[in-house]
mmCIF file of N, CA and C and ligand atoms in Angstrom:
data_model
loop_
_atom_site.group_PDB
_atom_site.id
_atom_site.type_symbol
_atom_site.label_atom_id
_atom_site.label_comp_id
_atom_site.label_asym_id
_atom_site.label_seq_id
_atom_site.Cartn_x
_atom_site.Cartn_y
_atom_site.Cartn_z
ATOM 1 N N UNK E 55 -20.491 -8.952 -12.128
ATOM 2 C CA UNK E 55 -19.623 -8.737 -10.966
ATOM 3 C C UNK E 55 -19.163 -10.072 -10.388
ATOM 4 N N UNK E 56 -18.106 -10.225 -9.996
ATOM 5 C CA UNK E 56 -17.516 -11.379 -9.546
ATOM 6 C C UNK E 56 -17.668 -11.393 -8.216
ATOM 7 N N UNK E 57 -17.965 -12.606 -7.437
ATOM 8 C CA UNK E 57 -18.183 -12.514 -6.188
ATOM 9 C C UNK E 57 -16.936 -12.242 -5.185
ATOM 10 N N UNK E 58 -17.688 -11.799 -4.327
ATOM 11 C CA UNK E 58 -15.932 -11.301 -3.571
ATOM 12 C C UNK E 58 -16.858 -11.506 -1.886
ATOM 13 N N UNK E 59 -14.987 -12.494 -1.256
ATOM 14 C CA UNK E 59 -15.566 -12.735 -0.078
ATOM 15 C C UNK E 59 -15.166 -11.860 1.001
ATOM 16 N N UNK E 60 -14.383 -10.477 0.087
ATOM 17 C CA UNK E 60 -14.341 -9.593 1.614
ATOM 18 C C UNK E 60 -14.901 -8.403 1.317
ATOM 19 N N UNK E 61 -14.999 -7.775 2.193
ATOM 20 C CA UNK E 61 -15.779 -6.496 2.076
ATOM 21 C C UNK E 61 -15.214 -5.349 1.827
ATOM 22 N N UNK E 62 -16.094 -4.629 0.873
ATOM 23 C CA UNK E 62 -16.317 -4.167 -0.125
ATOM 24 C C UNK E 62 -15.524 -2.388 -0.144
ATOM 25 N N UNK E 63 -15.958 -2.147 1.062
ATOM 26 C CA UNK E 63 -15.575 -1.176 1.795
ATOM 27 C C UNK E 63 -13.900 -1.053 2.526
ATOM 28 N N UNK E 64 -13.572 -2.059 2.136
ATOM 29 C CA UNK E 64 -11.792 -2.249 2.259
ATOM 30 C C UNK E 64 -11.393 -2.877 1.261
ATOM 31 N N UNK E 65 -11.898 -3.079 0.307
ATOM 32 C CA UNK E 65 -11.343 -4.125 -0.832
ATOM 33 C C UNK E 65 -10.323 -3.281 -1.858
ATOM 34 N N UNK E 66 -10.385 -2.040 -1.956
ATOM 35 C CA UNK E 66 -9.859 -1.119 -2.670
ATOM 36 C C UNK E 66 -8.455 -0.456 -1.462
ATOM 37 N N UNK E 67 -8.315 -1.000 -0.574
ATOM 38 C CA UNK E 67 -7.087 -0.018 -0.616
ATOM 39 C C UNK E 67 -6.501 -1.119 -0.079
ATOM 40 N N UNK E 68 -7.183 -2.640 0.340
ATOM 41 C CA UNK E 68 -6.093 -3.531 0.089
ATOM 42 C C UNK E 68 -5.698 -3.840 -1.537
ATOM 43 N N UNK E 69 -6.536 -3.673 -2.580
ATOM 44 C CA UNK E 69 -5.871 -3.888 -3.533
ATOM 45 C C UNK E 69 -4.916 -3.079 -3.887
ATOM 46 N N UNK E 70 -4.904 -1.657 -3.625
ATOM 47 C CA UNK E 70 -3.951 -1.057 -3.993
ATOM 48 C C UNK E 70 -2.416 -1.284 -3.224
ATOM 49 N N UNK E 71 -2.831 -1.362 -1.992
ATOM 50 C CA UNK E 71 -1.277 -2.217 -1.250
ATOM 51 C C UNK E 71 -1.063 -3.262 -1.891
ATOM 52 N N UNK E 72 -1.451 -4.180 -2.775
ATOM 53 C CA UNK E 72 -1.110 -5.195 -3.216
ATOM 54 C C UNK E 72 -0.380 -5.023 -4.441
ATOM 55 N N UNK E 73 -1.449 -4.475 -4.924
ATOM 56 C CA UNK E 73 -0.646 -3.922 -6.858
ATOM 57 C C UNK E 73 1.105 -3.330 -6.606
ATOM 58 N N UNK E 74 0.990 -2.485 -5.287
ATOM 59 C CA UNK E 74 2.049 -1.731 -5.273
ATOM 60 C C UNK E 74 3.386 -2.784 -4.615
ATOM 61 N N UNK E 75 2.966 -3.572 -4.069
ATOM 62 C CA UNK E 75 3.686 -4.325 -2.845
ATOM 63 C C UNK E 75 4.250 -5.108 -4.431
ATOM 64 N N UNK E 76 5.585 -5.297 -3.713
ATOM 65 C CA UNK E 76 6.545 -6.467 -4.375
ATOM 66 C C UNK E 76 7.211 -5.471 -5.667
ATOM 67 N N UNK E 77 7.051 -3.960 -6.226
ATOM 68 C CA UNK E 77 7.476 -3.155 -7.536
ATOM 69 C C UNK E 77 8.466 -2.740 -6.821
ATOM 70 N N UNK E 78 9.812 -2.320 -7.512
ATOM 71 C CA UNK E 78 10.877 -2.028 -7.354
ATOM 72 C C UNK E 78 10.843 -0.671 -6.886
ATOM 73 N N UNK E 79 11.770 -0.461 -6.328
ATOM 74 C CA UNK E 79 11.124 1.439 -5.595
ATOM 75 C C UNK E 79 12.042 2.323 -7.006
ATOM 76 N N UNK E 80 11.354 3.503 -6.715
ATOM 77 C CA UNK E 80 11.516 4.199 -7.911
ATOM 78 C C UNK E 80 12.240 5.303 -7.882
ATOM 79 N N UNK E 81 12.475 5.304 -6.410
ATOM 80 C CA UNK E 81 13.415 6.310 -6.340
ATOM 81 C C UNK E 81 15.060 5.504 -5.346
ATOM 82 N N UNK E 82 15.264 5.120 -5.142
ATOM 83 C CA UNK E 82 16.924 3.773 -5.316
ATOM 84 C C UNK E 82 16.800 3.094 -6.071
ATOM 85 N N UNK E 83 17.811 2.012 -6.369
ATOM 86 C CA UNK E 83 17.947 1.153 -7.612
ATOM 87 C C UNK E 83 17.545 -0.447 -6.584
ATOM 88 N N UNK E 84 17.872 -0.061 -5.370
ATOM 89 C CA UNK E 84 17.865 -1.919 -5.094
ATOM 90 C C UNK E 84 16.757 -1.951 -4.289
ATOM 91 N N UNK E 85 15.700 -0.937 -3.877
ATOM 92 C CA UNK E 85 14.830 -1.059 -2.865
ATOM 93 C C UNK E 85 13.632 -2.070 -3.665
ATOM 94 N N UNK E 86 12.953 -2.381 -2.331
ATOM 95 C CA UNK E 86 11.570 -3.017 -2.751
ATOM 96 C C UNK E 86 10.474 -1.989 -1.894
ATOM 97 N N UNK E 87 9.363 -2.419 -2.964
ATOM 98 C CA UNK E 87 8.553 -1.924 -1.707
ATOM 99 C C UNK E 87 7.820 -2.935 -1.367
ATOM 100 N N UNK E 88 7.149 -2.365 0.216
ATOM 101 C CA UNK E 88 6.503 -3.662 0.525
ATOM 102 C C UNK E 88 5.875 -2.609 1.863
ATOM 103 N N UNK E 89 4.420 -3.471 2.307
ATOM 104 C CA UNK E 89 3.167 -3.086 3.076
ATOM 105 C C UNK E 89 4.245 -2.534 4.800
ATOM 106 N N UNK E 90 3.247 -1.446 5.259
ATOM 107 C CA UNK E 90 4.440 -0.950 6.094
ATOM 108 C C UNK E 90 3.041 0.439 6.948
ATOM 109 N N UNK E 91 3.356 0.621 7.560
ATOM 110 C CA UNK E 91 2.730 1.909 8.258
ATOM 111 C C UNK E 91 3.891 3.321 8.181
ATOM 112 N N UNK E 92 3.604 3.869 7.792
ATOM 113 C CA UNK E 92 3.895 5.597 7.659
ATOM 114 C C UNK E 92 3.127 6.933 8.396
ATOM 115 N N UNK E 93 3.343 7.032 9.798
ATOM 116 C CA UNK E 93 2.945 7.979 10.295
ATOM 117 C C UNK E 93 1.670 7.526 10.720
ATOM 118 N N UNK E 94 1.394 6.161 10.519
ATOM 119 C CA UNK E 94 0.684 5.525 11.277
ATOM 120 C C UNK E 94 -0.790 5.462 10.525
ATOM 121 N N UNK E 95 -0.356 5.454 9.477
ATOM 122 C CA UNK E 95 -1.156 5.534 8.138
ATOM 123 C C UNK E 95 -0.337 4.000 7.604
ATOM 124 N N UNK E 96 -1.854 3.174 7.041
ATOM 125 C CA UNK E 96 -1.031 1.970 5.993
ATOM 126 C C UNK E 96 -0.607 2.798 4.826
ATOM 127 N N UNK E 97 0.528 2.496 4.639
ATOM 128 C CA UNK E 97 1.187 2.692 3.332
ATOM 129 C C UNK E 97 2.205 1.901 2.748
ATOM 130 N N UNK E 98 2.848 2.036 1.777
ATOM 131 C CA UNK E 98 3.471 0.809 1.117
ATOM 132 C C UNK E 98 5.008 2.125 0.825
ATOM 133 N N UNK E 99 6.326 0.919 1.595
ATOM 134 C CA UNK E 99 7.245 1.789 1.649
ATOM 135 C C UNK E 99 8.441 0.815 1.414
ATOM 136 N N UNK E 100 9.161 1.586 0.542
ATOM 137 C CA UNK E 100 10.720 0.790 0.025
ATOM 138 C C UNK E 100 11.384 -0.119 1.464
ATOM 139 N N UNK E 101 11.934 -0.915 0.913
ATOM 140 C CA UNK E 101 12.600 -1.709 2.161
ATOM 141 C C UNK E 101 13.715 -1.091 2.340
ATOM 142 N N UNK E 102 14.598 -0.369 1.560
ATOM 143 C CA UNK E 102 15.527 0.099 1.425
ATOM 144 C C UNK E 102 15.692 1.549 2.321
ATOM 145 N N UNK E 103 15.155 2.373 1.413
ATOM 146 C CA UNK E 103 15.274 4.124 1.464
ATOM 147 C C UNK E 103 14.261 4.390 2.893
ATOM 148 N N UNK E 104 13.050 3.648 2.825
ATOM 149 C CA UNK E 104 12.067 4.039 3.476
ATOM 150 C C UNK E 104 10.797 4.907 2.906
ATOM 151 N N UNK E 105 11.414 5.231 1.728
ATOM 152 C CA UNK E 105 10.229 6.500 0.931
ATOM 153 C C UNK E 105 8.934 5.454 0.609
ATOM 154 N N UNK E 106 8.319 5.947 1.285
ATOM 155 C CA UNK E 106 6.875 5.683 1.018
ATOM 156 C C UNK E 106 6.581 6.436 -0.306
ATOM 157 N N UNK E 107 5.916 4.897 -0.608
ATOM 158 C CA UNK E 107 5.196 5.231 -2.213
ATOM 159 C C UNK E 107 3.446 5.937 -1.844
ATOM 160 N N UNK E 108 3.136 5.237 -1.159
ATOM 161 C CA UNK E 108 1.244 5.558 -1.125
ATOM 162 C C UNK E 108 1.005 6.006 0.162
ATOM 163 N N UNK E 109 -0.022 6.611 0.471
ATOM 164 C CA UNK E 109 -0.315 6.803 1.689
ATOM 165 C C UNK E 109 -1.882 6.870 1.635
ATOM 166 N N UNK E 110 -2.137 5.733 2.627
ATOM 167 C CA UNK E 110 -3.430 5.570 2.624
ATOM 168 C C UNK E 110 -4.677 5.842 4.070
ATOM 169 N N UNK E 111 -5.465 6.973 3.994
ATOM 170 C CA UNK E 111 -5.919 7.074 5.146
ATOM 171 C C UNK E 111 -7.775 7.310 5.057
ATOM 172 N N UNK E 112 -8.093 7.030 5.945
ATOM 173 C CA UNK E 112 -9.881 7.350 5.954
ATOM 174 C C UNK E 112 -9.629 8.804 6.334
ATOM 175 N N UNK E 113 -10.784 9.437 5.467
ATOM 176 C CA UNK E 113 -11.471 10.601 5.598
ATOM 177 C C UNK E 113 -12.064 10.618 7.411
ATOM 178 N N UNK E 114 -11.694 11.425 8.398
ATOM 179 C CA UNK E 114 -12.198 11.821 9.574
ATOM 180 C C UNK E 114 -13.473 12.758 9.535
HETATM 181 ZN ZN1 ZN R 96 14.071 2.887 -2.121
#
């Protein structure tokens, strides 16, 4: 395991905003996506259209 200096328990859905952040949106031709709140949920959403790609929330 490689050491990791943040914790562990958020490390997975910042990576997934990351992987996703900067890919071309998939539904327009010129959007980007990029890190964004959706309903007040982090999610990662075209700069363009607005369509949120991910939606990421804790279990209540
Ligand atoms: Zn778009």
């Amino acid at each position: 395991m490689a050491r990791s200096e943040t914790s562990p328990a958020h490390d997975d859905d910042r990576q997934l905003l990351t992987i996703l952040e900067g890919r071309p949106c998939p539904t327009c031709s010129d959007g980007e996506l990029e890190r964004g709140v959706y309903k007040d949920k982090r999610a990662v959403v075209c700069d363009s259209c607005e369509t949120p790609r991910v939606q990421l929330w804790t279990p209540s």
